Amino acid sequence: MAATANPFSVSVSSKPTGGSAFPKLNDSADFFLRVQNPLKSVSLRSSFVSRGSIELSLSRGGGSVTSAKRGARSARIRASLSQVMDQSVTKTDPIAPTTVDVDLGDRSYPIYIGSGLLDQPHLLQRHVHGKRVLVVTNDTVAPLYLNKVVEALTKGNPNVSVESVILPDGEKYKQMDTLMKIFDKAIESRLDRRCTFIALGGGVIGDMCGFAAASFLRGVNFIQIPTTVMAQVDSSVGGKTGINHRLGKNLIGAFYQPQCVLIDTDTLNTLPDRELASGLAEVIKYGLIRDAEFFEWQEKNMQALMARDPSALTYAIKRSCENKAEVVSLDEKESGLRATLNLGHTFGHAIETGFGYGQWLHGEAVAAGTVMAVDMSYRLGWIDDSIVKRARDILQQAKLPTTPPNTMTVEMFKSVMAVDKKVADGLLRLILLKGPLGNCVFTGDYDRKALDETLRAFCKS
Amino acid sequence: MAATANPFSVSVSSKPTGGSAFPKLNDSADFFLRVQNPLKSVSLRSSFVSRGSIELSLSRGGGSVTSAKRGARSARIRASLSQVMDQSVTKTDPIAPTTVDVDLGDRSYPIYIGSGLLDQPHLLQRHVHGKRVLVVTNDTVAPLYLNKVVEALTKGNPNVSVESVILPDGEKYKQMDTLMKIFDKAIESRLDRRCTFIALGGGVIGDMCGFAAASFLRGVNFIQIPTTVMAQVDSSVGGKTGINHRLGKNLIGAFYQPQCVLIDTDTLNTLPDRELASGLAEVIKYGLIRDAEFFEWQEKNMQALMARDPSALTYAIKRSCENKAEVVSLDEKESGLRATLNLGHTFGHAIETGFGYGQWLHGEAVAAGTVMAVDMSYRLGWIDDSIVKRARDILQQAKLPTTPPNTMTVEMFKSVMAVDKKVADGLLRLILLKGPLGNCVFTGDYDRKALDETLRAFCKS
């Protein structure tokens, strides 16, 4: 089934159609909705927030439950369905964004998703603290979107002044010398504690700008404007920031949450095909580890995603953000559950580090790493061969690699994996699939022979 | 009055002598104490924890109240008074440390203060997580105490392995290149998330090791073993970590709390006189901004402190840590109150930056900066001249400078002060004394003429 422009069907009632417990909202005109998308249905309590938008709280039922999800509380998610609900919106009204909330107590924040969001200055301006802004971007993105962002920040807002720093583009620049350029610019511009840093770009820019924001004057406000699928569905959400060390990826950094994430899907119009595919590796990951229905939707809609069908992309981004937001709200500092988001990443990081940062895109390395993790899960007898095939097939549909580069050796994998962040007291823990599609485990309790066999199967030496 | 070996007198009763509300303790043999030191008395509820030590919770009444302290809740402080209470301790029993607790919810931690604490391995070992430790120290401290610390970590604890990295000594090395040596060592040693970083040294080592611990793998466990008065009374407590930028001090860093602070006062035996005096600048600061009785005690005991009288030093360290712990527990991230701990530091940082890091010790710069802040407070009409005189006198007694270096100009001060972390939206806020001794304000609401007059009065050009 192809994605449609409106993946939702909606029915309205004055009381909930399900038995879910709804969180309290400060609202006066509540009603209840049953929203059905092609793959699942949820009950929602809603309130009108403004003309053309409604705010929804939902208690997610159904869907896949991963092994690591036991005991999970229901996540609170708000979504605007103005496109669905309000047929009387005039053409000059801006379209209200879809909003996914990351629920982290006093560090909660919204993810805005939609087309043309950079043309709605109030979305950004409401999250800027102080009068000084530093936009951190790179030499690929700056010519395309920097002026647009500066305009969104300053339109009707003459008191704000905007500085920018333009870094070289690429994973190989995600290191200390480049990070120092952000500090140099911030200090030379005499920015103070009430300034706001804005990351405009992909995952590398988001990670570096976030770590700079965490560390500048011991922490300043921070906004993410991700412009790649990879950053929109994964790296911009959840507060992981950092830089690489020559011996390993993301070894230096901080957990630091943004004020908001603004995803203008129009920015994907300029994204190279290879970058698009790289981001889809993370979308596929959510399906494999915790959302079988989403995986099945992807199997049916991969061609639409590859063809950049706007509503298919918007749906995939929204559902990915919902998955990530739920995991992050349950385990911000990665004591367990959150680590499951790293399916394929331990093998993938080894490829990135061993093969040289920037040779392969992150998602490409993750794709090959995912196939290796799935292979190992099968060797352990934890999944049946249909999952192995479906995982490989969907990655191939997305034109992603399913084997590591020829030059990678067993020793290169082992050497990099030994300094992985998931090693604890010398024991390497891995994310592996176990059980039906959509279930995984994060464990150090596996037969070492299976790991060795997988490495030998995927390496020539 | 000279400091005595026991600054406390104690009376015991079965119910509280004051009307304070006591926090609940999990204890079975409670009784109440009235503890009187030379300058104030407090009521405490106590429980026997083990032979030779008791644990106390107190609700601090009396003492000075700074302008910024309004609305402060009472701080919880535990102190062991075994030396006072248990006359039957045999000579082979280790002396239980004095303990000051920093109350920060789930990030609370103890400060142990006493002689010979590095000979009590259990104090350190109980706070080490995992099996791998990295001691960060410098080439001055390593020959004196590194072996002792390694022994304290490994005695009766064969599963723990200890690595160390020895950095060059001095404020001028508190920068990114030196910080990277810590990451290099940690990564080359394949330390993982369950390791513990230990800072062994003065404030520079503590600040750098703390920032490295905050950033390595996005955060690992961390212990402070400060070996200078400066670090023991100030920088090791409260979680401020960071490095300098060529344009300003501590501009890059994190708020990151240790698991414990272990202050072995024996380490002061090897401290140069100039370093000792530097630390006393911060001790004097606590008196000026919030603890008039402590200031008066210092006026009477400065000679004993300069002569390194052990009990005078222990008392000054403990009381300083209590003041700092209370401020930090009320305002961890420096939204207001905590900034008052920076009396003299804005002028002082300008001296350190303008004159070159490492020319003057931090406390020396703070001493001159304190005289300037006091002078400005007087010019504003906020304090009477007796405080100006007493502040200058006590700093001179401690053999600290009371004017900036001859080479400092008004322009040098202004240029560095413009990038101070206390600038908000372009307005420089300062800590100034206001009212009777022991009271201060943190404000940007002052006559700019007074600042100009002070700068001109202390600079030749």
PDB file of N, CA, C and O in Angstrom, chain A residues 132-192:
ATOM      1  N   ARG A 132      20.834  37.243  21.925  1.00  0.00           N
ATOM      2  CA  ARG A 132      21.948  36.894  21.045  1.00  0.00           C
ATOM      3  C   ARG A 132      21.836  35.437  20.620  1.00  0.00           C
ATOM      4  O   ARG A 132      21.588  34.556  21.453  1.00  0.00           O
ATOM      5  N   VAL A 133      22.019  35.205  19.343  1.00  0.00           N
ATOM      6  CA  VAL A 133      21.908  33.850  18.797  1.00  0.00           C
ATOM      7  C   VAL A 133      23.174  33.529  17.996  1.00  0.00           C
ATOM      8  O   VAL A 133      23.702  34.388  17.289  1.00  0.00           O
ATOM      9  N   LEU A 134      23.667  32.311  18.137  1.00  0.00           N
ATOM     10  CA  LEU A 134      24.764  31.822  17.298  1.00  0.00           C
ATOM     11  C   LEU A 134      24.260  30.625  16.496  1.00  0.00           C
ATOM     12  O   LEU A 134      23.898  29.597  17.073  1.00  0.00           O
ATOM     13  N   VAL A 135      24.208  30.787  15.176  1.00  0.00           N
ATOM     14  CA  VAL A 135      23.827  29.668  14.307  1.00  0.00           C
ATOM     15  C   VAL A 135      25.099  28.934  13.886  1.00  0.00           C
ATOM     16  O   VAL A 135      26.030  29.550  13.368  1.00  0.00           O
ATOM     17  N   VAL A 136      25.131  27.627  14.178  1.00  0.00           N
ATOM     18  CA  VAL A 136      26.266  26.788  13.788  1.00  0.00           C
ATOM     19  C   VAL A 136      25.822  25.941  12.605  1.00  0.00           C
ATOM     20  O   VAL A 136      24.829  25.214  12.697  1.00  0.00           O
ATOM     21  N   THR A 137      26.536  26.053  11.487  1.00  0.00           N
ATOM     22  CA  THR A 137      26.145  25.306  10.297  1.00  0.00           C
ATOM     23  C   THR A 137      27.391  24.900   9.524  1.00  0.00           C
ATOM     24  O   THR A 137      28.508  25.060  10.035  1.00  0.00           O
ATOM     25  N   ASN A 138      27.215  24.338   8.334  1.00  0.00           N
ATOM     26  CA  ASN A 138      28.396  23.958   7.554  1.00  0.00           C
ATOM     27  C   ASN A 138      28.340  24.564   6.143  1.00  0.00           C
ATOM     28  O   ASN A 138      27.342  25.179   5.768  1.00  0.00           O
ATOM     29  N   ASP A 139      29.416  24.375   5.410  1.00  0.00           N
ATOM     30  CA  ASP A 139      29.536  25.089   4.138  1.00  0.00           C
ATOM     31  C   ASP A 139      28.634  24.504   3.044  1.00  0.00           C
ATOM     32  O   ASP A 139      28.539  25.074   1.957  1.00  0.00           O
ATOM     33  N   THR A 140      27.994  23.377   3.300  1.00  0.00           N
ATOM     34  CA  THR A 140      26.999  22.859   2.359  1.00  0.00           C
ATOM     35  C   THR A 140      25.620  23.451   2.643  1.00  0.00           C
ATOM     36  O   THR A 140      24.886  23.845   1.736  1.00  0.00           O
ATOM     37  N   VAL A 141      25.266  23.514   3.904  1.00  0.00           N
ATOM     38  CA  VAL A 141      23.917  23.936   4.295  1.00  0.00           C
ATOM     39  C   VAL A 141      23.783  25.456   4.319  1.00  0.00           C
ATOM     40  O   VAL A 141      22.724  26.002   3.980  1.00  0.00           O
ATOM     41  N   ALA A 142      24.856  26.157   4.677  1.00  0.00           N
ATOM     42  CA  ALA A 142      24.781  27.614   4.829  1.00  0.00           C
ATOM     43  C   ALA A 142      24.238  28.311   3.570  1.00  0.00           C
ATOM     44  O   ALA A 142      23.321  29.141   3.677  1.00  0.00           O
ATOM     45  N   PRO A 143      24.762  27.978   2.367  1.00  0.00           N
ATOM     46  CA  PRO A 143      24.247  28.684   1.177  1.00  0.00           C
ATOM     47  C   PRO A 143      22.762  28.415   0.937  1.00  0.00           C
ATOM     48  O   PRO A 143      22.075  29.223   0.324  1.00  0.00           O
ATOM     49  N   LEU A 144      22.264  27.274   1.423  1.00  0.00           N
ATOM     50  CA  LEU A 144      20.874  26.894   1.158  1.00  0.00           C
ATOM     51  C   LEU A 144      19.897  27.492   2.166  1.00  0.00           C
ATOM     52  O   LEU A 144      18.810  27.935   1.808  1.00  0.00           O
ATOM     53  N   TYR A 145      20.248  27.469   3.444  1.00  0.00           N
ATOM     54  CA  TYR A 145      19.229  27.769   4.465  1.00  0.00           C
ATOM     55  C   TYR A 145      19.622  28.798   5.528  1.00  0.00           C
ATOM     56  O   TYR A 145      18.795  29.158   6.353  1.00  0.00           O
ATOM     57  N   LEU A 146      20.873  29.254   5.538  1.00  0.00           N
ATOM     58  CA  LEU A 146      21.268  30.160   6.623  1.00  0.00           C
ATOM     59  C   LEU A 146      20.459  31.459   6.596  1.00  0.00           C
ATOM     60  O   LEU A 146      19.954  31.908   7.636  1.00  0.00           O
ATOM     61  N   ASN A 147      20.313  32.061   5.413  1.00  0.00           N
ATOM     62  CA  ASN A 147      19.555  33.316   5.332  1.00  0.00           C
ATOM     63  C   ASN A 147      18.116  33.133   5.794  1.00  0.00           C
ATOM     64  O   ASN A 147      17.545  33.987   6.476  1.00  0.00           O
ATOM     65  N   LYS A 148      17.536  31.991   5.427  1.00  0.00           N
ATOM     66  CA  LYS A 148      16.150  31.700   5.803  1.00  0.00           C
ATOM     67  C   LYS A 148      16.013  31.619   7.330  1.00  0.00           C
ATOM     68  O   LYS A 148      15.043  32.118   7.914  1.00  0.00           O
ATOM     69  N   VAL A 149      16.996  30.994   7.951  1.00  0.00           N
ATOM     70  CA  VAL A 149      16.954  30.868   9.415  1.00  0.00           C
ATOM     71  C   VAL A 149      17.148  32.234  10.075  1.00  0.00           C
ATOM     72  O   VAL A 149      16.463  32.571  11.050  1.00  0.00           O
ATOM     73  N   VAL A 150      18.093  33.009   9.548  1.00  0.00           N
ATOM     74  CA  VAL A 150      18.321  34.343  10.123  1.00  0.00           C
ATOM     75  C   VAL A 150      17.047  35.181  10.009  1.00  0.00           C
ATOM     76  O   VAL A 150      16.651  35.882  10.950  1.00  0.00           O
ATOM     77  N   GLU A 151      16.368  35.056   8.874  1.00  0.00           N
ATOM     78  CA  GLU A 151      15.121  35.810   8.683  1.00  0.00           C
ATOM     79  C   GLU A 151      14.048  35.330   9.667  1.00  0.00           C
ATOM     80  O   GLU A 151      13.331  36.143  10.263  1.00  0.00           O
ATOM     81  N   ALA A 152      13.956  34.024   9.846  1.00  0.00           N
ATOM     82  CA  ALA A 152      12.960  33.498  10.786  1.00  0.00           C
ATOM     83  C   ALA A 152      13.236  33.981  12.214  1.00  0.00           C
ATOM     84  O   ALA A 152      12.314  34.190  13.008  1.00  0.00           O
ATOM     85  N   LEU A 153      14.513  34.184  12.524  1.00  0.00           N
ATOM     86  CA  LEU A 153      14.872  34.623  13.881  1.00  0.00           C
ATOM     87  C   LEU A 153      14.623  36.108  14.087  1.00  0.00           C
ATOM     88  O   LEU A 153      14.286  36.542  15.200  1.00  0.00           O
ATOM     89  N   THR A 154      14.782  36.896  13.025  1.00  0.00           N
ATOM     90  CA  THR A 154      14.783  38.352  13.201  1.00  0.00           C
ATOM     91  C   THR A 154      13.502  39.032  12.732  1.00  0.00           C
ATOM     92  O   THR A 154      13.271  40.188  13.071  1.00  0.00           O
ATOM     93  N   LYS A 155      12.660  38.301  11.993  1.00  0.00           N
ATOM     94  CA  LYS A 155      11.443  38.921  11.445  1.00  0.00           C
ATOM     95  C   LYS A 155      10.530  39.395  12.579  1.00  0.00           C
ATOM     96  O   LYS A 155      10.111  38.591  13.429  1.00  0.00           O
ATOM     97  N   GLY A 156      10.242  40.683  12.582  1.00  0.00           N
ATOM     98  CA  GLY A 156       9.406  41.260  13.642  1.00  0.00           C
ATOM     99  C   GLY A 156      10.064  41.206  15.003  1.00  0.00           C
ATOM    100  O   GLY A 156       9.390  41.312  16.027  1.00  0.00           O
ATOM    101  N   ASN A 157      11.369  41.036  15.035  1.00  0.00           N
ATOM    102  CA  ASN A 157      12.075  40.785  16.294  1.00  0.00           C
ATOM    103  C   ASN A 157      13.415  41.515  16.264  1.00  0.00           C
ATOM    104  O   ASN A 157      14.472  40.906  16.320  1.00  0.00           O
ATOM    105  N   PRO A 158      13.362  42.869  16.142  1.00  0.00           N
ATOM    106  CA  PRO A 158      14.589  43.635  15.852  1.00  0.00           C
ATOM    107  C   PRO A 158      15.626  43.595  16.974  1.00  0.00           C
ATOM    108  O   PRO A 158      16.784  43.931  16.752  1.00  0.00           O
ATOM    109  N   ASN A 159      15.229  43.183  18.182  1.00  0.00           N
ATOM    110  CA  ASN A 159      16.188  43.188  19.285  1.00  0.00           C
ATOM    111  C   ASN A 159      17.172  42.022  19.251  1.00  0.00           C
ATOM    112  O   ASN A 159      18.149  42.014  19.995  1.00  0.00           O
ATOM    113  N   VAL A 160      16.876  41.039  18.415  1.00  0.00           N
ATOM    114  CA  VAL A 160      17.752  39.868  18.385  1.00  0.00           C
ATOM    115  C   VAL A 160      18.864  40.069  17.365  1.00  0.00           C
ATOM    116  O   VAL A 160      18.619  40.504  16.247  1.00  0.00           O
ATOM    117  N   SER A 161      20.096  39.765  17.775  1.00  0.00           N
ATOM    118  CA  SER A 161      21.184  39.778  16.802  1.00  0.00           C
ATOM    119  C   SER A 161      21.710  38.359  16.620  1.00  0.00           C
ATOM    120  O   SER A 161      21.777  37.583  17.577  1.00  0.00           O
ATOM    121  N   VAL A 162      22.042  38.041  15.371  1.00  0.00           N
ATOM    122  CA  VAL A 162      22.409  36.669  15.021  1.00  0.00           C
ATOM    123  C   VAL A 162      23.841  36.625  14.496  1.00  0.00           C
ATOM    124  O   VAL A 162      24.187  37.350  13.573  1.00  0.00           O
ATOM    125  N   GLU A 163      24.663  35.792  15.102  1.00  0.00           N
ATOM    126  CA  GLU A 163      25.996  35.488  14.581  1.00  0.00           C
ATOM    127  C   GLU A 163      25.938  34.105  13.957  1.00  0.00           C
ATOM    128  O   GLU A 163      25.040  33.318  14.260  1.00  0.00           O
ATOM    129  N   SER A 164      26.916  33.801  13.116  1.00  0.00           N
ATOM    130  CA  SER A 164      26.957  32.443  12.592  1.00  0.00           C
ATOM    131  C   SER A 164      28.398  31.983  12.453  1.00  0.00           C
ATOM    132  O   SER A 164      29.319  32.789  12.312  1.00  0.00           O
ATOM    133  N   VAL A 165      28.569  30.659  12.551  1.00  0.00           N
ATOM    134  CA  VAL A 165      29.880  30.076  12.302  1.00  0.00           C
ATOM    135  C   VAL A 165      29.668  28.922  11.322  1.00  0.00           C
ATOM    136  O   VAL A 165      28.778  28.085  11.520  1.00  0.00           O
ATOM    137  N   ILE A 166      30.445  28.936  10.245  1.00  0.00           N
ATOM    138  CA  ILE A 166      30.263  27.955   9.168  1.00  0.00           C
ATOM    139  C   ILE A 166      31.454  26.993   9.176  1.00  0.00           C
ATOM    140  O   ILE A 166      32.590  27.382   8.914  1.00  0.00           O
ATOM    141  N   LEU A 167      31.165  25.734   9.509  1.00  0.00           N
ATOM    142  CA  LEU A 167      32.220  24.736   9.656  1.00  0.00           C
ATOM    143  C   LEU A 167      32.343  23.939   8.356  1.00  0.00           C
ATOM    144  O   LEU A 167      31.398  23.874   7.571  1.00  0.00           O
ATOM    145  N   PRO A 168      33.492  23.283   8.149  1.00  0.00           N
ATOM    146  CA  PRO A 168      33.592  22.399   6.988  1.00  0.00           C
ATOM    147  C   PRO A 168      32.653  21.213   7.162  1.00  0.00           C
ATOM    148  O   PRO A 168      32.411  20.757   8.281  1.00  0.00           O
ATOM    149  N   ASP A 169      32.101  20.726   6.059  1.00  0.00           N
ATOM    150  CA  ASP A 169      31.091  19.663   6.091  1.00  0.00           C
ATOM    151  C   ASP A 169      31.763  18.286   6.128  1.00  0.00           C
ATOM    152  O   ASP A 169      32.697  18.027   5.367  1.00  0.00           O
ATOM    153  N   GLY A 170      31.293  17.412   7.014  1.00  0.00           N
ATOM    154  CA  GLY A 170      31.782  16.034   6.979  1.00  0.00           C
ATOM    155  C   GLY A 170      32.098  15.474   8.354  1.00  0.00           C
ATOM    156  O   GLY A 170      32.529  16.194   9.261  1.00  0.00           O
ATOM    157  N   GLU A 171      31.889  14.169   8.494  1.00  0.00           N
ATOM    158  CA  GLU A 171      32.125  13.463   9.757  1.00  0.00           C
ATOM    159  C   GLU A 171      33.571  13.616  10.228  1.00  0.00           C
ATOM    160  O   GLU A 171      33.849  13.661  11.416  1.00  0.00           O
ATOM    161  N   LYS A 172      34.505  13.734   9.268  1.00  0.00           N
ATOM    162  CA  LYS A 172      35.911  13.801   9.688  1.00  0.00           C
ATOM    163  C   LYS A 172      36.229  15.105  10.421  1.00  0.00           C
ATOM    164  O   LYS A 172      37.261  15.221  11.074  1.00  0.00           O
ATOM    165  N   TYR A 173      35.327  16.089  10.304  1.00  0.00           N
ATOM    166  CA  TYR A 173      35.546  17.355  11.026  1.00  0.00           C
ATOM    167  C   TYR A 173      34.874  17.363  12.397  1.00  0.00           C
ATOM    168  O   TYR A 173      34.880  18.373  13.082  1.00  0.00           O
ATOM    169  N   LYS A 174      34.266  16.243  12.753  1.00  0.00           N
ATOM    170  CA  LYS A 174      33.587  16.177  14.061  1.00  0.00           C
ATOM    171  C   LYS A 174      34.622  15.900  15.136  1.00  0.00           C
ATOM    172  O   LYS A 174      34.658  14.818  15.720  1.00  0.00           O
ATOM    173  N   GLN A 175      35.509  16.862  15.365  1.00  0.00           N
ATOM    174  CA  GLN A 175      36.573  16.650  16.345  1.00  0.00           C
ATOM    175  C   GLN A 175      36.914  17.973  17.045  1.00  0.00           C
ATOM    176  O   GLN A 175      36.335  19.015  16.745  1.00  0.00           O
ATOM    177  N   MET A 176      37.855  17.876  17.959  1.00  0.00           N
ATOM    178  CA  MET A 176      38.090  18.985  18.886  1.00  0.00           C
ATOM    179  C   MET A 176      38.472  20.290  18.200  1.00  0.00           C
ATOM    180  O   MET A 176      38.011  21.361  18.595  1.00  0.00           O
ATOM    181  N   ASP A 177      39.312  20.235  17.171  1.00  0.00           N
ATOM    182  CA  ASP A 177      39.745  21.480  16.532  1.00  0.00           C
ATOM    183  C   ASP A 177      38.562  22.250  15.935  1.00  0.00           C
ATOM    184  O   ASP A 177      38.500  23.485  16.017  1.00  0.00           O
ATOM    185  N   THR A 178      37.627  21.496  15.346  1.00  0.00           N
ATOM    186  CA  THR A 178      36.458  22.153  14.763  1.00  0.00           C
ATOM    187  C   THR A 178      35.551  22.693  15.879  1.00  0.00           C
ATOM    188  O   THR A 178      35.009  23.793  15.777  1.00  0.00           O
ATOM    189  N   LEU A 179      35.399  21.894  16.934  1.00  0.00           N
ATOM    190  CA  LEU A 179      34.584  22.351  18.075  1.00  0.00           C
ATOM    191  C   LEU A 179      35.107  23.682  18.613  1.00  0.00           C
ATOM    192  O   LEU A 179      34.338  24.592  18.952  1.00  0.00           O
ATOM    193  N   MET A 180      36.438  23.808  18.674  1.00  0.00           N
ATOM    194  CA  MET A 180      37.027  25.046  19.213  1.00  0.00           C
ATOM    195  C   MET A 180      36.641  26.263  18.380  1.00  0.00           C
ATOM    196  O   MET A 180      36.574  27.377  18.898  1.00  0.00           O
ATOM    197  N   LYS A 181      36.379  26.062  17.084  1.00  0.00           N
ATOM    198  CA  LYS A 181      35.967  27.198  16.250  1.00  0.00           C
ATOM    199  C   LYS A 181      34.632  27.777  16.722  1.00  0.00           C
ATOM    200  O   LYS A 181      34.373  28.974  16.593  1.00  0.00           O
ATOM    201  N   ILE A 182      33.779  26.884  17.244  1.00  0.00           N
ATOM    202  CA  ILE A 182      32.494  27.376  17.769  1.00  0.00           C
ATOM    203  C   ILE A 182      32.737  28.211  19.029  1.00  0.00           C
ATOM    204  O   ILE A 182      32.192  29.315  19.176  1.00  0.00           O
ATOM    205  N   PHE A 183      33.578  27.701  19.931  1.00  0.00           N
ATOM    206  CA  PHE A 183      33.885  28.474  21.142  1.00  0.00           C
ATOM    207  C   PHE A 183      34.549  29.803  20.777  1.00  0.00           C
ATOM    208  O   PHE A 183      34.227  30.849  21.355  1.00  0.00           O
ATOM    209  N   ASP A 184      35.504  29.752  19.833  1.00  0.00           N
ATOM    210  CA  ASP A 184      36.194  30.987  19.437  1.00  0.00           C
ATOM    211  C   ASP A 184      35.180  32.038  18.981  1.00  0.00           C
ATOM    212  O   ASP A 184      35.233  33.191  19.409  1.00  0.00           O
ATOM    213  N   LYS A 185      34.257  31.602  18.127  1.00  0.00           N
ATOM    214  CA  LYS A 185      33.274  32.549  17.591  1.00  0.00           C
ATOM    215  C   LYS A 185      32.383  33.082  18.714  1.00  0.00           C
ATOM    216  O   LYS A 185      32.094  34.291  18.780  1.00  0.00           O
ATOM    217  N   ALA A 186      31.940  32.197  19.580  1.00  0.00           N
ATOM    218  CA  ALA A 186      31.040  32.616  20.667  1.00  0.00           C
ATOM    219  C   ALA A 186      31.736  33.610  21.594  1.00  0.00           C
ATOM    220  O   ALA A 186      31.142  34.609  22.017  1.00  0.00           O
ATOM    221  N   ILE A 187      32.998  33.338  21.893  1.00  0.00           N
ATOM    222  CA  ILE A 187      33.716  34.203  22.842  1.00  0.00           C
ATOM    223  C   ILE A 187      34.103  35.512  22.180  1.00  0.00           C
ATOM    224  O   ILE A 187      33.953  36.588  22.775  1.00  0.00           O
ATOM    225  N   GLU A 188      34.572  35.423  20.925  1.00  0.00           N
ATOM    226  CA  GLU A 188      34.920  36.669  20.218  1.00  0.00           C
ATOM    227  C   GLU A 188      33.676  37.548  20.028  1.00  0.00           C
ATOM    228  O   GLU A 188      33.786  38.773  20.023  1.00  0.00           O
ATOM    229  N   SER A 189      32.519  36.932  19.880  1.00  0.00           N
ATOM    230  CA  SER A 189      31.276  37.699  19.730  1.00  0.00           C
ATOM    231  C   SER A 189      30.719  38.146  21.077  1.00  0.00           C
ATOM    232  O   SER A 189      29.650  38.748  21.143  1.00  0.00           O
ATOM    233  N   ARG A 190      31.441  37.795  22.147  1.00  0.00           N
ATOM    234  CA  ARG A 190      31.043  38.182  23.509  1.00  0.00           C
ATOM    235  C   ARG A 190      29.627  37.728  23.858  1.00  0.00           C
ATOM    236  O   ARG A 190      28.841  38.465  24.466  1.00  0.00           O
ATOM    237  N   LEU A 191      29.292  36.510  23.432  1.00  0.00           N
ATOM    238  CA  LEU A 191      28.002  35.955  23.817  1.00  0.00           C
ATOM    239  C   LEU A 191      28.038  35.644  25.307  1.00  0.00           C
ATOM    240  O   LEU A 191      29.070  35.281  25.856  1.00  0.00           O
ATOM    241  N   ASP A 192      26.893  35.792  25.961  1.00  0.00           N
ATOM    242  CA  ASP A 192      26.836  35.516  27.392  1.00  0.00           C
ATOM    243  C   ASP A 192      25.878  34.366  27.674  1.00  0.00           C
ATOM    244  O   ASP A 192      25.345  33.741  26.755  1.00  0.00           O
TER     245      ASP A 192
END
